Amino acid sequence: MEEKIEKIERFLAVCEELVTGSYLAAEVKISDALKEIAASRELRHLFAAVTDGYDYPAAKRAFLRTPAERGAGRIAAYLPAARQDILAYVFCLFVEFDAGTMHLNDFLLRYFYIDGSYTASYSVFAERMIKPFRDIVKECFPECGKRGQLALKRRQKEDALAKFAAALPAERNRIAGRELREEERANAEVLFGELSAATGRRDIDEVRALLAGYLYFLRYIGGECAESAAFFALAEKL
């Protein structure tokens, strides 16, 4: 369940980057969006369903206006009314852009012309076409709302804890290899023993409290270095 949510969330994150990001990165992000669809069984099934029997050439004729048809207006591209047709239409546009059978820059200046600016034209395209497309996909997967976000954050915390636990022995060995007084060595062992136990219990609050003490201990023995900085960087993700 969590893996399913993560894949859909990654796709939605790419769509968000397409809506809010730069024209310069758009072609790469469109390709990324299609890769995320390919990686997700749920998204593959969704787009297979909406494109089954969909007449994309007819849709292009209906929703992409020629210069003669659009008159004085500069915006010449429109979306279908039905939600499933919006999904199919924008998906097919993405496939064309990615395949190179239609170039994004030509499309923008032909159908979203804003003062000859790719950036301005892309902003209108993203707002009028990609944003509704993203929102419909999001509504198709309500589990990727608050509950999905919480599940994803929980998974990220678990991954961070596992990486921190794996780094503990190396940091312990690093300190053990230093020249320390017997009292300092004993204190280090107590600290690492408690850190290992708290990590095993997944007691993040205690881990953070012990790390605060460990930081002062490091400064006392002059043990701060690049390795300790990397160790504390892992701890910041807990």
PDB file of C-alpha atoms in Angstrom:
ATOM      1  CA  MET A   1       0.000   0.000   0.000  1.00  0.00           C
ATOM      2  CA  GLU A   2       2.726   2.453   0.949  1.00  0.00           C
ATOM      3  CA  GLU A   3       4.736   1.625  -2.181  1.00  0.00           C
ATOM      4  CA  LYS A   4       1.658   2.265  -4.326  1.00  0.00           C
ATOM      5  CA  ILE A   5       1.122   5.621  -2.631  1.00  0.00           C
ATOM      6  CA  GLU A   6       4.770   6.598  -3.001  1.00  0.00           C
ATOM      7  CA  LYS A   7       4.714   5.947  -6.762  1.00  0.00           C
ATOM      8  CA  ILE A   8       1.580   8.013  -7.274  1.00  0.00           C
ATOM      9  CA  GLU A   9       2.962  10.752  -5.037  1.00  0.00           C
ATOM     10  CA  ARG A  10       6.148  10.856  -7.138  1.00  0.00           C
ATOM     11  CA  PHE A  11       4.061  11.292 -10.275  1.00  0.00           C
ATOM     12  CA  LEU A  12       2.008  14.068  -8.679  1.00  0.00           C
ATOM     13  CA  ALA A  13       5.222  15.753  -7.503  1.00  0.00           C
ATOM     14  CA  VAL A  14       6.524  15.789 -11.096  1.00  0.00           C
ATOM     15  CA  CYS A  15       3.206  17.276 -12.241  1.00  0.00           C
ATOM     16  CA  GLU A  16       3.542  19.952  -9.556  1.00  0.00           C
ATOM     17  CA  GLU A  17       7.017  20.773 -10.865  1.00  0.00           C
ATOM     18  CA  LEU A  18       5.537  21.064 -14.361  1.00  0.00           C
ATOM     19  CA  VAL A  19       2.853  23.465 -13.125  1.00  0.00           C
ATOM     20  CA  THR A  20       5.147  25.683 -11.056  1.00  0.00           C
ATOM     21  CA  GLY A  21       8.498  25.137 -12.736  1.00  0.00           C
ATOM     22  CA  SER A  22      10.407  26.571 -15.665  1.00  0.00           C
ATOM     23  CA  TYR A  23       9.806  26.067 -19.378  1.00  0.00           C
ATOM     24  CA  LEU A  24      13.478  25.121 -19.681  1.00  0.00           C
ATOM     25  CA  ALA A  25      12.938  21.980 -17.584  1.00  0.00           C
ATOM     26  CA  ALA A  26       9.511  21.106 -18.985  1.00  0.00           C
ATOM     27  CA  GLU A  27      10.542  18.554 -21.618  1.00  0.00           C
ATOM     28  CA  VAL A  28      12.617  16.601 -19.092  1.00  0.00           C
ATOM     29  CA  LYS A  29       9.777  16.726 -16.547  1.00  0.00           C
ATOM     30  CA  ILE A  30       7.243  15.516 -19.118  1.00  0.00           C
ATOM     31  CA  SER A  31       9.511  12.557 -19.811  1.00  0.00           C
ATOM     32  CA  ASP A  32       9.814  11.989 -16.034  1.00  0.00           C
ATOM     33  CA  ALA A  33       6.022  12.044 -15.674  1.00  0.00           C
ATOM     34  CA  LEU A  34       5.650   9.330 -18.308  1.00  0.00           C
ATOM     35  CA  LYS A  35       8.316   7.238 -16.571  1.00  0.00           C
ATOM     36  CA  GLU A  36       6.430   7.530 -13.283  1.00  0.00           C
ATOM     37  CA  ILE A  37       3.259   6.362 -15.026  1.00  0.00           C
ATOM     38  CA  ALA A  38       5.126   3.371 -16.440  1.00  0.00           C
ATOM     39  CA  ALA A  39       6.450   2.533 -12.953  1.00  0.00           C
ATOM     40  CA  SER A  40       3.017   2.535 -11.290  1.00  0.00           C
ATOM     41  CA  ARG A  41       0.484  -0.227 -11.959  1.00  0.00           C
ATOM     42  CA  GLU A  42      -2.362   1.991 -10.760  1.00  0.00           C
ATOM     43  CA  LEU A  43      -1.396   4.863 -13.052  1.00  0.00           C
ATOM     44  CA  ARG A  44      -0.875   2.512 -16.006  1.00  0.00           C
ATOM     45  CA  HIS A  45      -4.357   1.111 -15.496  1.00  0.00           C
ATOM     46  CA  LEU A  46      -5.873   4.589 -15.173  1.00  0.00           C
ATOM     47  CA  PHE A  47      -4.396   5.886 -18.416  1.00  0.00           C
ATOM     48  CA  ALA A  48      -5.045   2.616 -20.251  1.00  0.00           C
ATOM     49  CA  ALA A  49      -8.712   2.955 -19.271  1.00  0.00           C
ATOM     50  CA  VAL A  50      -9.130   6.580 -20.330  1.00  0.00           C
ATOM     51  CA  THR A  51      -7.280   6.137 -23.638  1.00  0.00           C
ATOM     52  CA  ASP A  52      -9.068   2.916 -24.626  1.00  0.00           C
ATOM     53  CA  GLY A  53     -10.924   3.836 -27.813  1.00  0.00           C
ATOM     54  CA  TYR A  54      -9.988   7.503 -27.455  1.00  0.00           C
ATOM     55  CA  ASP A  55      -9.779   9.299 -30.803  1.00  0.00           C
ATOM     56  CA  TYR A  56      -6.796  11.553 -30.207  1.00  0.00           C
ATOM     57  CA  PRO A  57      -6.475  12.842 -33.827  1.00  0.00           C
ATOM     58  CA  ALA A  58     -10.129  13.919 -33.707  1.00  0.00           C
ATOM     59  CA  ALA A  59      -9.528  15.576 -30.331  1.00  0.00           C
ATOM     60  CA  LYS A  60      -6.603  17.544 -31.740  1.00  0.00           C
ATOM     61  CA  ARG A  61      -8.759  18.761 -34.590  1.00  0.00           C
ATOM     62  CA  ALA A  62     -11.456  19.804 -32.139  1.00  0.00           C
ATOM     63  CA  PHE A  63      -9.324  21.430 -29.439  1.00  0.00           C
ATOM     64  CA  LEU A  64      -6.323  22.859 -31.302  1.00  0.00           C
ATOM     65  CA  ARG A  65      -7.398  25.816 -33.425  1.00  0.00           C
ATOM     66  CA  THR A  66      -5.581  26.925 -36.575  1.00  0.00           C
ATOM     67  CA  PRO A  67      -4.596  30.621 -36.900  1.00  0.00           C
ATOM     68  CA  ALA A  68      -7.568  31.161 -39.243  1.00  0.00           C
ATOM     69  CA  GLU A  69      -9.998  29.531 -36.818  1.00  0.00           C
ATOM     70  CA  ARG A  70      -8.887  31.398 -33.734  1.00  0.00           C
ATOM     71  CA  GLY A  71      -9.267  34.897 -35.211  1.00  0.00           C
ATOM     72  CA  ALA A  72      -7.687  37.651 -33.113  1.00  0.00           C
ATOM     73  CA  GLY A  73      -7.276  35.470 -30.032  1.00  0.00           C
ATOM     74  CA  ARG A  74      -3.828  34.280 -29.076  1.00  0.00           C
ATOM     75  CA  ILE A  75      -4.864  31.198 -27.103  1.00  0.00           C
ATOM     76  CA  ALA A  76      -5.825  28.468 -29.541  1.00  0.00           C
ATOM     77  CA  ALA A  77      -5.777  25.290 -27.446  1.00  0.00           C
ATOM     78  CA  TYR A  78      -8.625  24.060 -25.285  1.00  0.00           C
ATOM     79  CA  LEU A  79      -9.462  21.134 -23.038  1.00  0.00           C
ATOM     80  CA  PRO A  80     -12.339  18.685 -23.471  1.00  0.00           C
ATOM     81  CA  ALA A  81     -15.244  18.986 -21.041  1.00  0.00           C
ATOM     82  CA  ALA A  82     -15.259  15.411 -19.707  1.00  0.00           C
ATOM     83  CA  ARG A  83     -12.747  14.604 -16.976  1.00  0.00           C
ATOM     84  CA  GLN A  84     -11.648  11.299 -18.479  1.00  0.00           C
ATOM     85  CA  ASP A  85     -11.137  12.999 -21.850  1.00  0.00           C
ATOM     86  CA  ILE A  86      -8.907  15.626 -20.194  1.00  0.00           C
ATOM     87  CA  LEU A  87      -6.741  12.826 -18.800  1.00  0.00           C
ATOM     88  CA  ALA A  88      -6.551  11.072 -22.161  1.00  0.00           C
ATOM     89  CA  TYR A  89      -5.913  14.273 -24.129  1.00  0.00           C
ATOM     90  CA  VAL A  90      -3.098  15.668 -21.962  1.00  0.00           C
ATOM     91  CA  PHE A  91      -1.522  12.225 -21.621  1.00  0.00           C
ATOM     92  CA  CYS A  92      -1.445  11.882 -25.415  1.00  0.00           C
ATOM     93  CA  LEU A  93       0.063  15.369 -25.718  1.00  0.00           C
ATOM     94  CA  PHE A  94       2.803  14.325 -23.276  1.00  0.00           C
ATOM     95  CA  VAL A  95       3.500  11.201 -25.354  1.00  0.00           C
ATOM     96  CA  GLU A  96       3.804  13.300 -28.507  1.00  0.00           C
ATOM     97  CA  PHE A  97       6.178  15.760 -26.844  1.00  0.00           C
ATOM     98  CA  ASP A  98       8.295  12.953 -25.446  1.00  0.00           C
ATOM     99  CA  ALA A  99       8.415  11.104 -28.780  1.00  0.00           C
ATOM    100  CA  GLY A 100       9.354  14.280 -30.645  1.00  0.00           C
ATOM    101  CA  THR A 101       6.439  14.020 -33.090  1.00  0.00           C
ATOM    102  CA  MET A 102       5.364  17.412 -31.779  1.00  0.00           C
ATOM    103  CA  HIS A 103       7.854  19.865 -30.311  1.00  0.00           C
ATOM    104  CA  LEU A 104       6.916  21.736 -27.160  1.00  0.00           C
ATOM    105  CA  ASN A 105       8.370  25.060 -28.259  1.00  0.00           C
ATOM    106  CA  ASP A 106       6.468  24.959 -31.582  1.00  0.00           C
ATOM    107  CA  PHE A 107       3.291  23.958 -29.763  1.00  0.00           C
ATOM    108  CA  LEU A 108       3.598  26.817 -27.287  1.00  0.00           C
ATOM    109  CA  LEU A 109       4.117  29.557 -29.845  1.00  0.00           C
ATOM    110  CA  ARG A 110       1.432  28.170 -32.130  1.00  0.00           C
ATOM    111  CA  TYR A 111      -1.310  27.629 -29.557  1.00  0.00           C
ATOM    112  CA  PHE A 112      -0.328  29.678 -26.485  1.00  0.00           C
ATOM    113  CA  TYR A 113       1.409  32.660 -28.055  1.00  0.00           C
ATOM    114  CA  ILE A 114       2.251  35.336 -25.476  1.00  0.00           C
ATOM    115  CA  ASP A 115       4.504  38.060 -26.942  1.00  0.00           C
ATOM    116  CA  GLY A 116       6.845  35.511 -28.487  1.00  0.00           C
ATOM    117  CA  SER A 117       7.975  34.363 -25.041  1.00  0.00           C
ATOM    118  CA  TYR A 118       8.376  30.634 -24.406  1.00  0.00           C
ATOM    119  CA  THR A 119       8.336  31.274 -20.667  1.00  0.00           C
ATOM    120  CA  ALA A 120       5.102  33.256 -20.692  1.00  0.00           C
ATOM    121  CA  SER A 121       3.462  30.879 -23.155  1.00  0.00           C
ATOM    122  CA  TYR A 122       4.450  27.867 -21.070  1.00  0.00           C
ATOM    123  CA  SER A 123       3.027  29.423 -17.902  1.00  0.00           C
ATOM    124  CA  VAL A 124      -0.392  29.729 -19.561  1.00  0.00           C
ATOM    125  CA  PHE A 125      -0.162  26.191 -20.956  1.00  0.00           C
ATOM    126  CA  ALA A 126       0.763  24.796 -17.531  1.00  0.00           C
ATOM    127  CA  GLU A 127      -2.050  26.656 -15.795  1.00  0.00           C
ATOM    128  CA  ARG A 128      -4.744  25.795 -18.332  1.00  0.00           C
ATOM    129  CA  MET A 129      -3.817  22.220 -19.218  1.00  0.00           C
ATOM    130  CA  ILE A 130      -1.352  20.567 -16.847  1.00  0.00           C
ATOM    131  CA  LYS A 131      -2.888  21.863 -13.633  1.00  0.00           C
ATOM    132  CA  PRO A 132      -6.413  20.488 -14.349  1.00  0.00           C
ATOM    133  CA  PHE A 133      -4.810  17.216 -15.499  1.00  0.00           C
ATOM    134  CA  ARG A 134      -2.844  16.963 -12.226  1.00  0.00           C
ATOM    135  CA  ASP A 135      -5.876  17.789 -10.092  1.00  0.00           C
ATOM    136  CA  ILE A 136      -8.036  15.110 -11.738  1.00  0.00           C
ATOM    137  CA  VAL A 137      -5.373  12.451 -11.202  1.00  0.00           C
ATOM    138  CA  LYS A 138      -5.096  13.530  -7.558  1.00  0.00           C
ATOM    139  CA  GLU A 139      -8.864  13.168  -7.135  1.00  0.00           C
ATOM    140  CA  CYS A 140      -8.696   9.673  -8.649  1.00  0.00           C
ATOM    141  CA  PHE A 141      -6.455   8.592  -5.764  1.00  0.00           C
ATOM    142  CA  PRO A 142      -7.847  10.084  -2.536  1.00  0.00           C
ATOM    143  CA  GLU A 143      -5.552   7.780  -0.547  1.00  0.00           C
ATOM    144  CA  CYS A 144      -2.738  10.098  -1.644  1.00  0.00           C
ATOM    145  CA  GLY A 145      -4.223  12.892   0.432  1.00  0.00           C
ATOM    146  CA  LYS A 146      -3.464  13.445   4.092  1.00  0.00           C
ATOM    147  CA  ARG A 147      -3.332   9.748   4.938  1.00  0.00           C
ATOM    148  CA  GLY A 148      -0.985   9.068   2.064  1.00  0.00           C
ATOM    149  CA  GLN A 149       1.285  11.920   3.058  1.00  0.00           C
ATOM    150  CA  LEU A 150       1.447  10.615   6.616  1.00  0.00           C
ATOM    151  CA  ALA A 151       2.300   7.121   5.393  1.00  0.00           C
ATOM    152  CA  LEU A 152       5.033   8.498   3.159  1.00  0.00           C
ATOM    153  CA  LYS A 153       6.514  10.551   6.004  1.00  0.00           C
ATOM    154  CA  ARG A 154       6.424   7.509   8.276  1.00  0.00           C
ATOM    155  CA  ARG A 155       8.315   5.485   5.673  1.00  0.00           C
ATOM    156  CA  GLN A 156      10.880   8.252   5.284  1.00  0.00           C
ATOM    157  CA  LYS A 157      11.391   8.355   9.066  1.00  0.00           C
ATOM    158  CA  GLU A 158      11.887   4.591   9.143  1.00  0.00           C
ATOM    159  CA  ASP A 159      14.467   4.816   6.346  1.00  0.00           C
ATOM    160  CA  ALA A 160      16.289   7.636   8.155  1.00  0.00           C
ATOM    161  CA  LEU A 161      16.341   5.629  11.382  1.00  0.00           C
ATOM    162  CA  ALA A 162      17.752   2.580   9.586  1.00  0.00           C
ATOM    163  CA  LYS A 163      20.558   4.652   8.037  1.00  0.00           C
ATOM    164  CA  PHE A 164      21.336   6.231  11.403  1.00  0.00           C
ATOM    165  CA  ALA A 165      21.451   2.814  13.086  1.00  0.00           C
ATOM    166  CA  ALA A 166      23.837   1.565  10.389  1.00  0.00           C
ATOM    167  CA  ALA A 167      26.138   4.576  10.946  1.00  0.00           C
ATOM    168  CA  LEU A 168      26.345   4.149  14.737  1.00  0.00           C
ATOM    169  CA  PRO A 169      29.017   1.370  14.774  1.00  0.00           C
ATOM    170  CA  ALA A 170      31.356   3.332  12.505  1.00  0.00           C
ATOM    171  CA  GLU A 171      31.111   6.427  14.695  1.00  0.00           C
ATOM    172  CA  ARG A 172      31.621   4.298  17.796  1.00  0.00           C
ATOM    173  CA  ASN A 173      34.743   2.701  16.288  1.00  0.00           C
ATOM    174  CA  ARG A 174      36.054   6.113  15.261  1.00  0.00           C
ATOM    175  CA  ILE A 175      35.913   7.365  18.839  1.00  0.00           C
ATOM    176  CA  ALA A 176      37.304   4.078  20.191  1.00  0.00           C
ATOM    177  CA  GLY A 177      40.363   4.562  17.990  1.00  0.00           C
ATOM    178  CA  ARG A 178      41.211   7.928  19.532  1.00  0.00           C
ATOM    179  CA  GLU A 179      43.608   8.460  22.410  1.00  0.00           C
ATOM    180  CA  LEU A 180      41.285   9.048  25.366  1.00  0.00           C
ATOM    181  CA  ARG A 181      41.602   9.014  29.128  1.00  0.00           C
ATOM    182  CA  GLU A 182      39.972   6.032  30.801  1.00  0.00           C
ATOM    183  CA  GLU A 183      37.137   8.199  32.130  1.00  0.00           C
ATOM    184  CA  GLU A 184      36.466   9.630  28.652  1.00  0.00           C
ATOM    185  CA  ARG A 185      36.496   6.161  27.088  1.00  0.00           C
ATOM    186  CA  ALA A 186      34.016   4.899  29.688  1.00  0.00           C
ATOM    187  CA  ASN A 187      31.712   7.887  29.098  1.00  0.00           C
ATOM    188  CA  ALA A 188      31.835   7.272  25.349  1.00  0.00           C
ATOM    189  CA  GLU A 189      30.809   3.656  25.825  1.00  0.00           C
ATOM    190  CA  VAL A 190      27.899   4.700  28.021  1.00  0.00           C
ATOM    191  CA  LEU A 191      26.736   7.223  25.405  1.00  0.00           C
ATOM    192  CA  PHE A 192      26.959   4.781  22.512  1.00  0.00           C
ATOM    193  CA  GLY A 193      25.315   2.021  24.515  1.00  0.00           C
ATOM    194  CA  GLU A 194      22.356   4.255  25.313  1.00  0.00           C
ATOM    195  CA  LEU A 195      22.189   5.539  21.722  1.00  0.00           C
ATOM    196  CA  SER A 196      22.077   1.985  20.378  1.00  0.00           C
ATOM    197  CA  ALA A 197      19.356   1.007  22.858  1.00  0.00           C
ATOM    198  CA  ALA A 198      17.223   4.100  22.113  1.00  0.00           C
ATOM    199  CA  THR A 199      17.623   3.554  18.358  1.00  0.00           C
ATOM    200  CA  GLY A 200      16.516  -0.061  18.748  1.00  0.00           C
ATOM    201  CA  ARG A 201      13.426   1.097  20.634  1.00  0.00           C
ATOM    202  CA  ARG A 202      12.765   3.740  17.946  1.00  0.00           C
ATOM    203  CA  ASP A 203      12.683   6.340  20.715  1.00  0.00           C
ATOM    204  CA  ILE A 204      13.562   9.363  18.606  1.00  0.00           C
ATOM    205  CA  ASP A 205      13.181  11.861  21.448  1.00  0.00           C
ATOM    206  CA  GLU A 206      15.722   9.989  23.563  1.00  0.00           C
ATOM    207  CA  VAL A 207      18.069   9.610  20.586  1.00  0.00           C
ATOM    208  CA  ARG A 208      18.004  13.377  20.067  1.00  0.00           C
ATOM    209  CA  ALA A 209      18.603  14.053  23.767  1.00  0.00           C
ATOM    210  CA  LEU A 210      21.571  11.675  23.818  1.00  0.00           C
ATOM    211  CA  LEU A 211      22.975  13.225  20.648  1.00  0.00           C
ATOM    212  CA  ALA A 212      22.895  16.649  22.306  1.00  0.00           C
ATOM    213  CA  GLY A 213      25.064  15.223  25.070  1.00  0.00           C
ATOM    214  CA  TYR A 214      27.285  13.442  22.556  1.00  0.00           C
ATOM    215  CA  LEU A 215      27.887  16.713  20.706  1.00  0.00           C
ATOM    216  CA  TYR A 216      29.201  18.336  23.894  1.00  0.00           C
ATOM    217  CA  PHE A 217      31.336  15.253  24.540  1.00  0.00           C
ATOM    218  CA  LEU A 218      32.849  15.522  21.034  1.00  0.00           C
ATOM    219  CA  ARG A 219      33.699  19.169  21.573  1.00  0.00           C
ATOM    220  CA  TYR A 220      35.250  18.353  24.929  1.00  0.00           C
ATOM    221  CA  ILE A 221      37.605  15.733  23.429  1.00  0.00           C
ATOM    222  CA  GLY A 222      38.182  17.699  20.200  1.00  0.00           C
ATOM    223  CA  GLY A 223      36.584  14.941  18.151  1.00  0.00           C
ATOM    224  CA  GLU A 224      34.529  16.951  15.659  1.00  0.00           C
ATOM    225  CA  CYS A 225      35.395  16.265  12.019  1.00  0.00           C
ATOM    226  CA  ALA A 226      33.836  15.539   8.624  1.00  0.00           C
ATOM    227  CA  GLU A 227      32.804  12.056   9.769  1.00  0.00           C
ATOM    228  CA  SER A 228      30.980  13.380  12.821  1.00  0.00           C
ATOM    229  CA  ALA A 229      29.306  16.059  10.681  1.00  0.00           C
ATOM    230  CA  ALA A 230      27.994  13.338   8.325  1.00  0.00           C
ATOM    231  CA  PHE A 231      26.792  11.344  11.335  1.00  0.00           C
ATOM    232  CA  PHE A 232      24.850  14.308  12.722  1.00  0.00           C
ATOM    233  CA  ALA A 233      23.475  15.049   9.236  1.00  0.00           C
ATOM    234  CA  LEU A 234      21.857  11.605   9.276  1.00  0.00           C
ATOM    235  CA  ALA A 235      20.459  12.336  12.722  1.00  0.00           C
ATOM    236  CA  GLU A 236      18.804  15.546  11.501  1.00  0.00           C
ATOM    237  CA  LYS A 237      16.519  13.448   9.275  1.00  0.00           C
ATOM    238  CA  LEU A 238      15.087  11.489  12.199  1.00  0.00           C
TER     239      LEU A 238
END
